[in-house]
Short mmCIF file of C-alpha atoms in Angstrom, two decimals:
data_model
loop_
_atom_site.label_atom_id
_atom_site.label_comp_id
_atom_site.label_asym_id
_atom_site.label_seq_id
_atom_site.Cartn_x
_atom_site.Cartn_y
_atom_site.Cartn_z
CA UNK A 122 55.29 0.60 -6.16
CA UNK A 123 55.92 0.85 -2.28
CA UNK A 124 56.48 -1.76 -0.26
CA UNK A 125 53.06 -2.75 2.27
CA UNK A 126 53.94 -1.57 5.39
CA UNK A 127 53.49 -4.04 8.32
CA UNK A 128 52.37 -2.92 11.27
CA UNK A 129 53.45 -5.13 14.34
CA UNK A 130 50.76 -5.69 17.04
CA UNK A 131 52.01 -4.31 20.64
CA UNK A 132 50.62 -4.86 24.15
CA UNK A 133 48.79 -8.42 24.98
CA UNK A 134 47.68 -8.76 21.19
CA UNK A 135 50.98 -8.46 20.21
CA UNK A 136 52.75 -10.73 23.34
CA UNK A 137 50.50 -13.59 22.17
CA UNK A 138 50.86 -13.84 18.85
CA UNK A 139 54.86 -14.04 19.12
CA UNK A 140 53.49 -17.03 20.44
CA UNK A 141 50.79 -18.24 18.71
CA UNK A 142 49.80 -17.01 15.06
CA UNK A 143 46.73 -15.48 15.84
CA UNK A 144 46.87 -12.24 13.61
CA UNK A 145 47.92 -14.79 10.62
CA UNK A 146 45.20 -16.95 11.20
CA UNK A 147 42.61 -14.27 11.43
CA UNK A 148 43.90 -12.68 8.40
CA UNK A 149 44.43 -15.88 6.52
CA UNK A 150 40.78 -16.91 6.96
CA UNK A 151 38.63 -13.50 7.74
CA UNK A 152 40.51 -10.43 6.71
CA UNK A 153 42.25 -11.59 3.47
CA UNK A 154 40.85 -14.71 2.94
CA UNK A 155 39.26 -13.26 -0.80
CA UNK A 156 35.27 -14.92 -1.50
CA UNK A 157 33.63 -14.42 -4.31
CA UNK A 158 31.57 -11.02 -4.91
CA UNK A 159 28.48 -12.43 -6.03
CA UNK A 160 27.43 -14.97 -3.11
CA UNK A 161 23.61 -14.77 -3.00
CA UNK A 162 21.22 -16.25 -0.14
CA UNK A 163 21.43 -19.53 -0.35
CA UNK A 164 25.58 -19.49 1.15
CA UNK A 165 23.91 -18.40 4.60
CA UNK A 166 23.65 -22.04 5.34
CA UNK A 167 26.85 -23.02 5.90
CA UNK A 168 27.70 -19.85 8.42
CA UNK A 169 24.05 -21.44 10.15
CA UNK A 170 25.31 -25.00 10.24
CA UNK A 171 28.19 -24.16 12.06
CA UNK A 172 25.45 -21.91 14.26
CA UNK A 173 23.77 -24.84 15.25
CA UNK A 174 26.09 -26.79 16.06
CA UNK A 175 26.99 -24.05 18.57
CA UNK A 176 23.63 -24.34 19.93
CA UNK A 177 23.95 -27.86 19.95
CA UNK A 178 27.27 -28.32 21.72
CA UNK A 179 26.23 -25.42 24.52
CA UNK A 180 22.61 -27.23 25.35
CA UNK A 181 23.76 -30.67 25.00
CA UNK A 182 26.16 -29.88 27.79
CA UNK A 183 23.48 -28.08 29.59
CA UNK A 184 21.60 -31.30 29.81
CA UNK A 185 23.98 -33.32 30.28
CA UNK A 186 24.65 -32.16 33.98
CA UNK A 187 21.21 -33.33 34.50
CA UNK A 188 20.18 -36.37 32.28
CA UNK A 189 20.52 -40.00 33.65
CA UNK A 190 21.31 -42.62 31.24
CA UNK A 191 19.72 -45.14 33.41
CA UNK A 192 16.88 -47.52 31.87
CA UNK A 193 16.09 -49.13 34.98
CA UNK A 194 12.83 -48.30 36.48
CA UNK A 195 12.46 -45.53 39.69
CA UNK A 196 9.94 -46.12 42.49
CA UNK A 197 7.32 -44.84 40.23
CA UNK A 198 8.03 -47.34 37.97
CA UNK A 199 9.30 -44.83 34.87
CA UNK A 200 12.82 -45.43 33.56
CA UNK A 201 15.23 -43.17 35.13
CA UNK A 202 15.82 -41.88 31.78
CA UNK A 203 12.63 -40.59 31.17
CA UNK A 204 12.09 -39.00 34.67
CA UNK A 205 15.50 -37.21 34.27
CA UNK A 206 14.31 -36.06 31.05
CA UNK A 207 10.78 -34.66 32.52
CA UNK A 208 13.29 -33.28 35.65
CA UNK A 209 14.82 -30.93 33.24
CA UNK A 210 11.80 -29.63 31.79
CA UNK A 211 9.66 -29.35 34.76
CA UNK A 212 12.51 -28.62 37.81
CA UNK A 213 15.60 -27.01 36.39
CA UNK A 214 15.31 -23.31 35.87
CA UNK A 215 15.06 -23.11 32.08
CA UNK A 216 15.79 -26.51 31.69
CA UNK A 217 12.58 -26.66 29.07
CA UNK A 218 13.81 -24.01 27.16
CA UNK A 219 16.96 -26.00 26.95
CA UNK A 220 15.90 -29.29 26.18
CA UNK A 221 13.39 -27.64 23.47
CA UNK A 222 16.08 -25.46 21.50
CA UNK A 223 18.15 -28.66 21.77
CA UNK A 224 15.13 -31.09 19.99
CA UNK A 225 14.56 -28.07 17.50
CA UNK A 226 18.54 -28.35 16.96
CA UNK A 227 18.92 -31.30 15.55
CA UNK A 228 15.92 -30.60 13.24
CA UNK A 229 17.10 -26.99 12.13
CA UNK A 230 20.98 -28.46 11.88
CA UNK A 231 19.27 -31.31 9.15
CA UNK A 232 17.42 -28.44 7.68
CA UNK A 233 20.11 -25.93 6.84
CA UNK A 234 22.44 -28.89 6.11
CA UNK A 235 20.36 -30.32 3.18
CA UNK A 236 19.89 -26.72 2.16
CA UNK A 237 23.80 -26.38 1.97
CA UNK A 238 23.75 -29.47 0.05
CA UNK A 239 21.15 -28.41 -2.61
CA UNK A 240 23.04 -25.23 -3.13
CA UNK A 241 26.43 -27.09 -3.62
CA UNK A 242 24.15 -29.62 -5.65
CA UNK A 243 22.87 -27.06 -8.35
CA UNK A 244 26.31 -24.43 -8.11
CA UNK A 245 28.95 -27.75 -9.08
CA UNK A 246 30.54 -26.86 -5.80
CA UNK A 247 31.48 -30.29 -5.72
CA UNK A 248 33.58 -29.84 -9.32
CA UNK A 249 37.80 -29.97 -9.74
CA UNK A 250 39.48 -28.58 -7.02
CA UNK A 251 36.74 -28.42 -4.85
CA UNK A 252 36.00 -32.60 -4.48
CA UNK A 253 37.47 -33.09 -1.01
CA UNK A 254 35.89 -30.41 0.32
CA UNK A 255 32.46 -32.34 -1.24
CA UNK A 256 33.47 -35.59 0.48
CA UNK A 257 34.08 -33.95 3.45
CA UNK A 258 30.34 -32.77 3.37
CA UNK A 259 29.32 -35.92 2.73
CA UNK A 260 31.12 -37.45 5.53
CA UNK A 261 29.39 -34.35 7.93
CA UNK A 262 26.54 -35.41 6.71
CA UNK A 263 26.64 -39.42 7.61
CA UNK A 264 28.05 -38.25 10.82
CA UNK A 265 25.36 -35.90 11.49
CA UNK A 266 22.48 -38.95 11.19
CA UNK A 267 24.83 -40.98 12.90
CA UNK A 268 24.58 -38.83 16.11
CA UNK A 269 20.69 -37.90 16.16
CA UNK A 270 20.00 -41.57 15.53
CA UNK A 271 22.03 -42.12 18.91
CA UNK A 272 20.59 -39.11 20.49
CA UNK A 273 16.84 -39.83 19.67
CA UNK A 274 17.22 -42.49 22.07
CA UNK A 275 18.17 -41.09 24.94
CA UNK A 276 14.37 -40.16 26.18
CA UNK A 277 13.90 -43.21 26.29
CA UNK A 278 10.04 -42.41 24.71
CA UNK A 279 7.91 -45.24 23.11
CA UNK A 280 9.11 -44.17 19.68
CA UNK A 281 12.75 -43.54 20.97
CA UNK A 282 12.86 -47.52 22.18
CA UNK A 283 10.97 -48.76 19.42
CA UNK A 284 12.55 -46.85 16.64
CA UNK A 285 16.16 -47.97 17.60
CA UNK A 286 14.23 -51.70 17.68
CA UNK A 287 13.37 -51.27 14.67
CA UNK A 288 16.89 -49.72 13.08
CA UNK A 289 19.17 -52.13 14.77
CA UNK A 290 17.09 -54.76 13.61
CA UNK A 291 17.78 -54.09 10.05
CA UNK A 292 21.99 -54.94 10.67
CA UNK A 293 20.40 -58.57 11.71
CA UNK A 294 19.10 -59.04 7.37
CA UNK A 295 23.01 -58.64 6.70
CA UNK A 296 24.16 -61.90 5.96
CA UNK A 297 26.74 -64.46 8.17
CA UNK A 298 27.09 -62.05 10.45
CA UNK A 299 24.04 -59.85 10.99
CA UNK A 300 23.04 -61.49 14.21
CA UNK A 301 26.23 -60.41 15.70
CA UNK A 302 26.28 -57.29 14.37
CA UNK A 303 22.82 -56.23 15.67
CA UNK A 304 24.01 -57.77 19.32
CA UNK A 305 27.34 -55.83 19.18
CA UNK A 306 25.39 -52.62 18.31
CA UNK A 307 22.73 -53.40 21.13
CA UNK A 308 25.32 -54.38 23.63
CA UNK A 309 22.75 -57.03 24.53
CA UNK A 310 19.66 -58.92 22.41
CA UNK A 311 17.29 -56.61 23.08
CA UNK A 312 17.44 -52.34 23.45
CA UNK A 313 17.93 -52.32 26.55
CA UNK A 314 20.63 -50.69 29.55
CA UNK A 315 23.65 -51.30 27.48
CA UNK A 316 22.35 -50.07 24.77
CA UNK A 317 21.33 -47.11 26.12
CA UNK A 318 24.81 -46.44 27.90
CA UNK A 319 26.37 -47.19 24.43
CA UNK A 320 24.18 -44.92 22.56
CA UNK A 321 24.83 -41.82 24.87
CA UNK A 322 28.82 -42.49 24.98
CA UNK A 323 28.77 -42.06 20.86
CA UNK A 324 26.28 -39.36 21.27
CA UNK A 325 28.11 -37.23 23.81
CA UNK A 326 31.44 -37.90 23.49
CA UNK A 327 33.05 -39.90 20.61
CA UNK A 328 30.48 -38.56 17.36
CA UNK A 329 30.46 -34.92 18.35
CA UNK A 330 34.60 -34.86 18.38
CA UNK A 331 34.41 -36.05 15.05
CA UNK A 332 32.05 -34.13 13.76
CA UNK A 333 34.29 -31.28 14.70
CA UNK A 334 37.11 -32.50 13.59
CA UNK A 335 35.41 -33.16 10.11
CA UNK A 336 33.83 -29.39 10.02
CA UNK A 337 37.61 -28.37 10.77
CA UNK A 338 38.68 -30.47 7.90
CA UNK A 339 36.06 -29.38 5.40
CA UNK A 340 36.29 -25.49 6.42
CA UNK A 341 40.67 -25.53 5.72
CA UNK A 342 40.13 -27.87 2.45
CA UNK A 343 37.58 -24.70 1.81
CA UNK A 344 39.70 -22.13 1.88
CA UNK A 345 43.04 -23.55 0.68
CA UNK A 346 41.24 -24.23 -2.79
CA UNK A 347 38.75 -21.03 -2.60
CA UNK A 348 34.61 -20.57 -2.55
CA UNK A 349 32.72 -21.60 -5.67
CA UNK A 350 30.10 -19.32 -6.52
CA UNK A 351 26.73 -18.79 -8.35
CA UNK A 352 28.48 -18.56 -12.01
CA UNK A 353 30.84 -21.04 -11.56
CA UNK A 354 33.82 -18.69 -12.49
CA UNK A 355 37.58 -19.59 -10.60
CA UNK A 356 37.80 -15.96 -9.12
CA UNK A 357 41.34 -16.79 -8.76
CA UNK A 358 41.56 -16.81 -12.21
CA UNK A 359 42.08 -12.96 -12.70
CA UNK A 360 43.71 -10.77 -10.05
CA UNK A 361 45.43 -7.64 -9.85
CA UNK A 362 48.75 -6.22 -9.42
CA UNK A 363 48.75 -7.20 -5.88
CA UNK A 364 47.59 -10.71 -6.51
CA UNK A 365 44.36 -10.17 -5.34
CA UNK A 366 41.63 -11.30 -7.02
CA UNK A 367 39.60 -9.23 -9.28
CA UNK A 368 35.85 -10.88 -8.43
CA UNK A 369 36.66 -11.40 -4.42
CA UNK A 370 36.72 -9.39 -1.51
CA UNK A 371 37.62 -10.18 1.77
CA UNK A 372 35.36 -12.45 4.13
CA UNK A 373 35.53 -10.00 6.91
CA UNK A 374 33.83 -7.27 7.34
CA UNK A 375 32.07 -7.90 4.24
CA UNK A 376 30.80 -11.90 4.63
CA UNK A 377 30.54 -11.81 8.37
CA UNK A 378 28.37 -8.41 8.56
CA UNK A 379 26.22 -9.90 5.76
CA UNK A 380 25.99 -12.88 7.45
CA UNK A 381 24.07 -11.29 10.92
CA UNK A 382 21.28 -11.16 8.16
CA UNK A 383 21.09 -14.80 7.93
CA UNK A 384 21.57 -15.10 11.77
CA UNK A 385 18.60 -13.22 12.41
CA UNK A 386 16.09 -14.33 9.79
CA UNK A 387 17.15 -18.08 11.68
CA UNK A 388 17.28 -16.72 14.63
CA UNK A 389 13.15 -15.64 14.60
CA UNK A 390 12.28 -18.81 12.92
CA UNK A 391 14.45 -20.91 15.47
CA UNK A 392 13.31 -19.47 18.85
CA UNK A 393 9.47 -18.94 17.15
CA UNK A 394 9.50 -23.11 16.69
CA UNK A 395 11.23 -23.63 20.43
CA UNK A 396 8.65 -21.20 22.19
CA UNK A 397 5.48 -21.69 20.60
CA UNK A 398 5.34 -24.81 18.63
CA UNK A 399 8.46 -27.41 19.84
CA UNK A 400 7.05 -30.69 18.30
CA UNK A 401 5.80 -28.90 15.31
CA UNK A 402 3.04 -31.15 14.47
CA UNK A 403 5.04 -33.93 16.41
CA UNK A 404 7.81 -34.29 13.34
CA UNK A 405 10.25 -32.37 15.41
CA UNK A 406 9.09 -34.21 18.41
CA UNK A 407 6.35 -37.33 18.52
CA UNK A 408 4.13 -37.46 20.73
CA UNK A 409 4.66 -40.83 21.14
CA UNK A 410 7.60 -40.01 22.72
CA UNK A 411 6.08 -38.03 25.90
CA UNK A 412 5.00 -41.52 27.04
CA UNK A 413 7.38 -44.14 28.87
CA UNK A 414 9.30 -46.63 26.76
CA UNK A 415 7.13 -49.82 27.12
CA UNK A 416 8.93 -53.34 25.51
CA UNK A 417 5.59 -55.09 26.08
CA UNK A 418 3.99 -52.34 23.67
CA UNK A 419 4.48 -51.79 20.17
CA UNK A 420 2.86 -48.01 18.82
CA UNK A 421 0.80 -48.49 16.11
CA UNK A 422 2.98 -47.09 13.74
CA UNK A 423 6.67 -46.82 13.49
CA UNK A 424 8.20 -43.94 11.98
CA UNK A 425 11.47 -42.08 11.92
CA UNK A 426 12.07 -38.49 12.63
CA UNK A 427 11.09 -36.70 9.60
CA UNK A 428 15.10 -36.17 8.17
CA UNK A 429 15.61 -39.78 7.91
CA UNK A 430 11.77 -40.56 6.44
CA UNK A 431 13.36 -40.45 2.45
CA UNK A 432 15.89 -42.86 3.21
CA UNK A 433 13.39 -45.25 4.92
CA UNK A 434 11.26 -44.90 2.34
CA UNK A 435 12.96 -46.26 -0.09
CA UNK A 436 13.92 -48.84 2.69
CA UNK A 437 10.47 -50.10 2.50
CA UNK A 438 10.05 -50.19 -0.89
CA UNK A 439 12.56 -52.56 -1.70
CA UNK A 440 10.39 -55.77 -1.44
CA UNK A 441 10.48 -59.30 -2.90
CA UNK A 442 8.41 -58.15 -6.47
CA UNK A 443 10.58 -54.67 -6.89
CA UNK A 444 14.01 -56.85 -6.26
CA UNK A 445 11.99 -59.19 -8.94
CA UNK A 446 11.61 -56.03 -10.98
CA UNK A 447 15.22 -54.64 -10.64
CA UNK A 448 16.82 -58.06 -11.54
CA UNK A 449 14.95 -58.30 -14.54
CA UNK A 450 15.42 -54.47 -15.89
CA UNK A 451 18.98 -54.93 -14.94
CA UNK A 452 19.24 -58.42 -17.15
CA UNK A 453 17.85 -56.70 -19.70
CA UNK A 454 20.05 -54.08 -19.55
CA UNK A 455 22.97 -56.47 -19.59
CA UNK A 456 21.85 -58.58 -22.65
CA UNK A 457 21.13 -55.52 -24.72
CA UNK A 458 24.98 -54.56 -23.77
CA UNK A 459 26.28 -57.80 -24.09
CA UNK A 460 24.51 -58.25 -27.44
CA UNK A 461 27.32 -56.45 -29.36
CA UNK A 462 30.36 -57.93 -27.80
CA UNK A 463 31.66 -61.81 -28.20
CA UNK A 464 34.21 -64.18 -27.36
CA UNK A 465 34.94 -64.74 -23.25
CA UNK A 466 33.88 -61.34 -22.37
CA UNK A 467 29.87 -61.90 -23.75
CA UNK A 468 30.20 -65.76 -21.58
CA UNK A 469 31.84 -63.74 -18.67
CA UNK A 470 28.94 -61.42 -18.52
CA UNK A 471 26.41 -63.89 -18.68
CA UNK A 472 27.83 -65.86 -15.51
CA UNK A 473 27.96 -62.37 -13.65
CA UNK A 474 24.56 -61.99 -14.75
CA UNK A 475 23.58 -65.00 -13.88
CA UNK A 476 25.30 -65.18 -10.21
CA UNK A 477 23.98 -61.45 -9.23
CA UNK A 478 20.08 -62.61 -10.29
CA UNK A 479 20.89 -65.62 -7.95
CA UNK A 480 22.24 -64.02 -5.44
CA UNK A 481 19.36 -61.37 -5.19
CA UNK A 482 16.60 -64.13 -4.91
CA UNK A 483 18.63 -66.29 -2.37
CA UNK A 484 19.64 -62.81 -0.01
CA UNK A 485 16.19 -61.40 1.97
CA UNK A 486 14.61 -58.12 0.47
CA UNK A 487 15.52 -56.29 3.77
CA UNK A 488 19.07 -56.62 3.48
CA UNK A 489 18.36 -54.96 -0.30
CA UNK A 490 16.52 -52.56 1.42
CA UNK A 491 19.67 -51.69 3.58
CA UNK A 492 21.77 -51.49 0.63
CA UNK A 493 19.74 -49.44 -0.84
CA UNK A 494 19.21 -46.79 2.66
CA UNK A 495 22.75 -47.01 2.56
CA UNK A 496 23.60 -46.44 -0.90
CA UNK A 497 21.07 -43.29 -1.25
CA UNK A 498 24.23 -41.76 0.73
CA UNK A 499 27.69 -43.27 -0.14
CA UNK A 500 26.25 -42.36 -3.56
CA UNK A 501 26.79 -38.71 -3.17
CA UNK A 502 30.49 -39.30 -2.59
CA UNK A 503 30.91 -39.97 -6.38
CA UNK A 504 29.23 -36.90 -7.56
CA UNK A 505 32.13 -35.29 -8.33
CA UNK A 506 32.96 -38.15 -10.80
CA UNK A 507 29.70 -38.79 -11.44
CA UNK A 508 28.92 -34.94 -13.41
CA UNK A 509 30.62 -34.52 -16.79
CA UNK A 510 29.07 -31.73 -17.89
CA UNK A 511 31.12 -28.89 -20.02
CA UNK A 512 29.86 -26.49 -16.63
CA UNK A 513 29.83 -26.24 -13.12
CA UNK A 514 26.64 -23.87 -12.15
CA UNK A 515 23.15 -24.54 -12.80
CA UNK A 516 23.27 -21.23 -14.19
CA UNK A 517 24.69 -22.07 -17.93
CA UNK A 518 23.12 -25.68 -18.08
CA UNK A 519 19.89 -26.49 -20.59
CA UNK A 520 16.46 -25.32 -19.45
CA UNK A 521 15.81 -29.65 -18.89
CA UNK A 522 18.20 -30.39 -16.96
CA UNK A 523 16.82 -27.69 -14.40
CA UNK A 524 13.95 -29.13 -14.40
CA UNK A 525 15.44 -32.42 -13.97
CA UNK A 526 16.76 -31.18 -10.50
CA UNK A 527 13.30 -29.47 -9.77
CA UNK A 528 11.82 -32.98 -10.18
CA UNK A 529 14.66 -34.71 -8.25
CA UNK A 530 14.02 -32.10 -5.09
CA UNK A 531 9.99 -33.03 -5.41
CA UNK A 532 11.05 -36.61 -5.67
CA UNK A 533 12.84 -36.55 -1.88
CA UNK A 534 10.20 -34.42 -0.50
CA UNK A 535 7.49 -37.26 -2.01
CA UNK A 536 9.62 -40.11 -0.44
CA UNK A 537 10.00 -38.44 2.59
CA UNK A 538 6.26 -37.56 2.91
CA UNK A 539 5.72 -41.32 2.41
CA UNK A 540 7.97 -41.96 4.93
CA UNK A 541 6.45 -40.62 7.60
CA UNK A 542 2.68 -42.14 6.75
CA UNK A 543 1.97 -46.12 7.35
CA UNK A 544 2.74 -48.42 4.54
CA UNK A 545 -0.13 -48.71 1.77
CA UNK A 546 -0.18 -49.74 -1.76
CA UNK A 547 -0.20 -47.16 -3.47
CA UNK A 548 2.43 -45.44 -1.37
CA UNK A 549 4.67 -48.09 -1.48
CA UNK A 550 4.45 -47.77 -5.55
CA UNK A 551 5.44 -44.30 -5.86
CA UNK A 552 8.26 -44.57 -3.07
CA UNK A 553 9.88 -47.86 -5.74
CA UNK A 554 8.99 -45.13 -8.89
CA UNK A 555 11.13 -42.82 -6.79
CA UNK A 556 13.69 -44.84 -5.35
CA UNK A 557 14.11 -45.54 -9.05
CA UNK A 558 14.56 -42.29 -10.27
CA UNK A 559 16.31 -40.99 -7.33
CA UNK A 560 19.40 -43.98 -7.76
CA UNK A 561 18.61 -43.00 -12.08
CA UNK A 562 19.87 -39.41 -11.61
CA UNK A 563 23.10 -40.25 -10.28
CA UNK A 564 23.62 -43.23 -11.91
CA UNK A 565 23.18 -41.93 -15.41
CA UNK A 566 24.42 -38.82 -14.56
CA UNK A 567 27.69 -39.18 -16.72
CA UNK A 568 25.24 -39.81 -19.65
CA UNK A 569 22.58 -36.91 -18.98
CA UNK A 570 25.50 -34.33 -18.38
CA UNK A 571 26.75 -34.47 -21.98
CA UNK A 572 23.53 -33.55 -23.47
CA UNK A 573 21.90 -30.44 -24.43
CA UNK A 574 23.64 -27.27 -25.12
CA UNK A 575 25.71 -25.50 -22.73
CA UNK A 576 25.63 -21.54 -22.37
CA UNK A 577 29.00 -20.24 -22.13
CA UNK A 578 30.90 -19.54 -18.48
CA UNK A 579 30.98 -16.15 -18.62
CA UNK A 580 35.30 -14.57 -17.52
CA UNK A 581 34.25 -13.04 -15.04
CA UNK A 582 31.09 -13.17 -12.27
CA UNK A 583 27.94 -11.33 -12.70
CA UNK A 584 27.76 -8.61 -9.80
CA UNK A 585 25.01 -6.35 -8.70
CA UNK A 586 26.40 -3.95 -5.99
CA UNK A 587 22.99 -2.90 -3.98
#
């Protein structure tokens, strides 16, 4: 067979990359960087993440030039904050248009991110090699909530200042050192200047530089071990002659043109929301926040922005009675376990037993409550480990077990629904029978995962050219 010929690049092109590999790099990750064949819509979201984060960068330094992180009052008596936030959208040219795409940002970025997460979620994208590239996501991901809880803020809006109350307030239940904690984070005992300062230096500056340099992390781990796809088939598995893989072809032209689809679709949606309905019902933006933050005056209800509503619902509905609840399923648990073994290790399991039921009474329900916010997260980082199933895709897994990740998905949108409405009994019931089953599917994941039967992974992926 002959040799490929390479053909050198002359001119500029050429001068600069003698210099710099840019013709290796755009081949390496565009031109013959092989994906697999059979990508269907749901792997739009992860060319839109890094979209909006586009967006997000470009505005955010757009308002930047003109925001004030000042919570002082002005002659008017409205925080400086505030007024330089009304500035932009009433006296810089465009400046609404900015500060609106930027607010429907952070709620499209959330969107299309837990989108990407569902399809890595029910594809095992998160299986051998790929579980770096998982934990990279992950760590996006608690980045990501990191900055828009900073950024939400920086209004300085009723619900801004009494949300971030609220929040910080929850590091003071951490025992020893909560007090301090919630001070250091504040930068003072109440939200106030310094905390506002703080908040906008992480926001700005320090969380958006990792975020990029964690998107830059997850995209080479990406393609060093390769895409997973809808069928869960290793593409690289079978190749030709040339070492090119049967099931792949190259991300550019093919992924990139197919991609403009995506852009558009999100592109009418996106600029539909920031023209003609920005606070979309007030969960993209509350209308509490169009008023002044006021210390003296506590809103009637406290809620977060709608992507952080699961979490804090199953914040509130760790109380005194479900802890109650927990400690006694748990010992239950334990003592049907411990029934069968003997010696030290059944007398060593009673003591641990007995000092976790102890320490769960003597420790305040909130801090549970921030263990368990918390731990609805850091939990995702042991998927990988977590899934022991014969199969990676959704695709060859029993008919139960896809409904058992239907009635997972219904089970976040439930708590975060809850989330978002004031607490009341009922409510606070179905949020605990969901914050049970949500922690349940991961938790007994390595025992769910080895039942039913398993339809075969087919060799090689099923394609449909249209």
């Amino acid at each position: 067979m002959a040799a490929e010929k390479v053909v050198q690049a002359t001119g500029l092109l050429g001068w600069v990359d003698r210099r710099f590999p840019l013709i290796s790099l755009y081949k390496a990750h565009l031109s013959e960087y092989y994906a697999p064949k059979n990508f269907n819509w749901l792997y739009f979201f992860g060319s839109l993440a890094m979209l909006v984060l586009v967006i997000q960068i470009v505005t955010g330094i757009f308002l930047v030039m003109h925001y004030k992180p000042d919570a002082s009052l002005n002659a008017a008596g409205i925080p400086v904050a505030f007024a330089s936030v009304e500035y932009i959208m009433r006296e810089v040219p465009m400046g609404w248009v900015i500060r609106y795409m930027h607010s429907t940002g952070a709620s499209a970025f959330f969107v299309v991110v837990f989108l990407h997460m569902f399809r890595g979620l029910i594809y095992g994208s998160y299986r051998e090699p790929r579980e770096l590239i998982w934990i990279f996501g992950c760590l996006i991901f608690l980045c990501l909530m990191a900055e828009a809880f900073m950024g939400y803020l920086l209004p300085w809006g009723q619900m801004s200042y009494w949300g971030a109350q609220v929040i910080v307030n929850l590091f003071a239940a951490v025992p020893v050192i909560g007090p301090d904690l919630s001070v250091w984070i504040r930068g003072d005992f109440v939200v106030g200047d310094a905390t506002l300062n703080r908040f906008f230096a992480f926001h700005v500056i320090a969380l958006p530089l990792v975020l990029i340099g964690l998107v830059a992390a997850h995209i080479i781990a990406l393609h060093e071990v390769g895409s997973n796809n809808p069928d869960g088939v290793e593409i690289k598995a079978k190749k030709d002659a040339n070492g090119i893989p049967l099931d792949g072809i190259p991300f550019h032209p093919y992924y990139s043109v197919h991609d403009i689809v995506g852009v558009t679709g999100f592109a009418l949606i996106f600029f539909a929301v920031v023209f003609f309905a920005p606070e979309f019902g007030g969960y993209f933006l509350e209308y509490n926040n169009f008023i002044p933050a006021d210390p003296l005056v506590t809103p009637p209800h406290i809620a977060p922005v709608w992507y952080f509503t699961p979490y804090y619902s199953m914040l509130r509905a760790t109380t005194d009675v479900f802890t109650w609840v927990l400690v006694a399923s748990a010992g239950l648990g334990a003592l049907a376990f411990l029934r069968n073994t003997q010696g030290l290790l059944k007398i060593a399991g009673v003591v641990a037993m007995v000092v976790l039921a102890v320490m769960f009474r003597l420790i305040d329900a909130k801090f549970w409550g921030v263990v368990v916010m918390g731990g609805a997260v850091i939990i995702m980082f042991f998927l990988p480990w977590l899934d022991k199933s014969p199969v990676k895709s959704i695709r060859q897994r029993p008919t139960w077990q896809k409904w058992l990740y239907a009635v997972f998905v219904v089970n976040f949108f439930v708590l975060g629904y809850l989330g978002v409405l004031p607490p009341f009994p009922v409510g606070t019931v179905v949020s605990q029978i969901g914050t049970v089953f949500y922690f349940g599917f991961f938790i007994l994941m390595p025992i769910w995962t080895r039942m039913g039967d398993y339809k075969p992974v087919p060799e090689r992926v099923s394609f449909k050219p249209h």
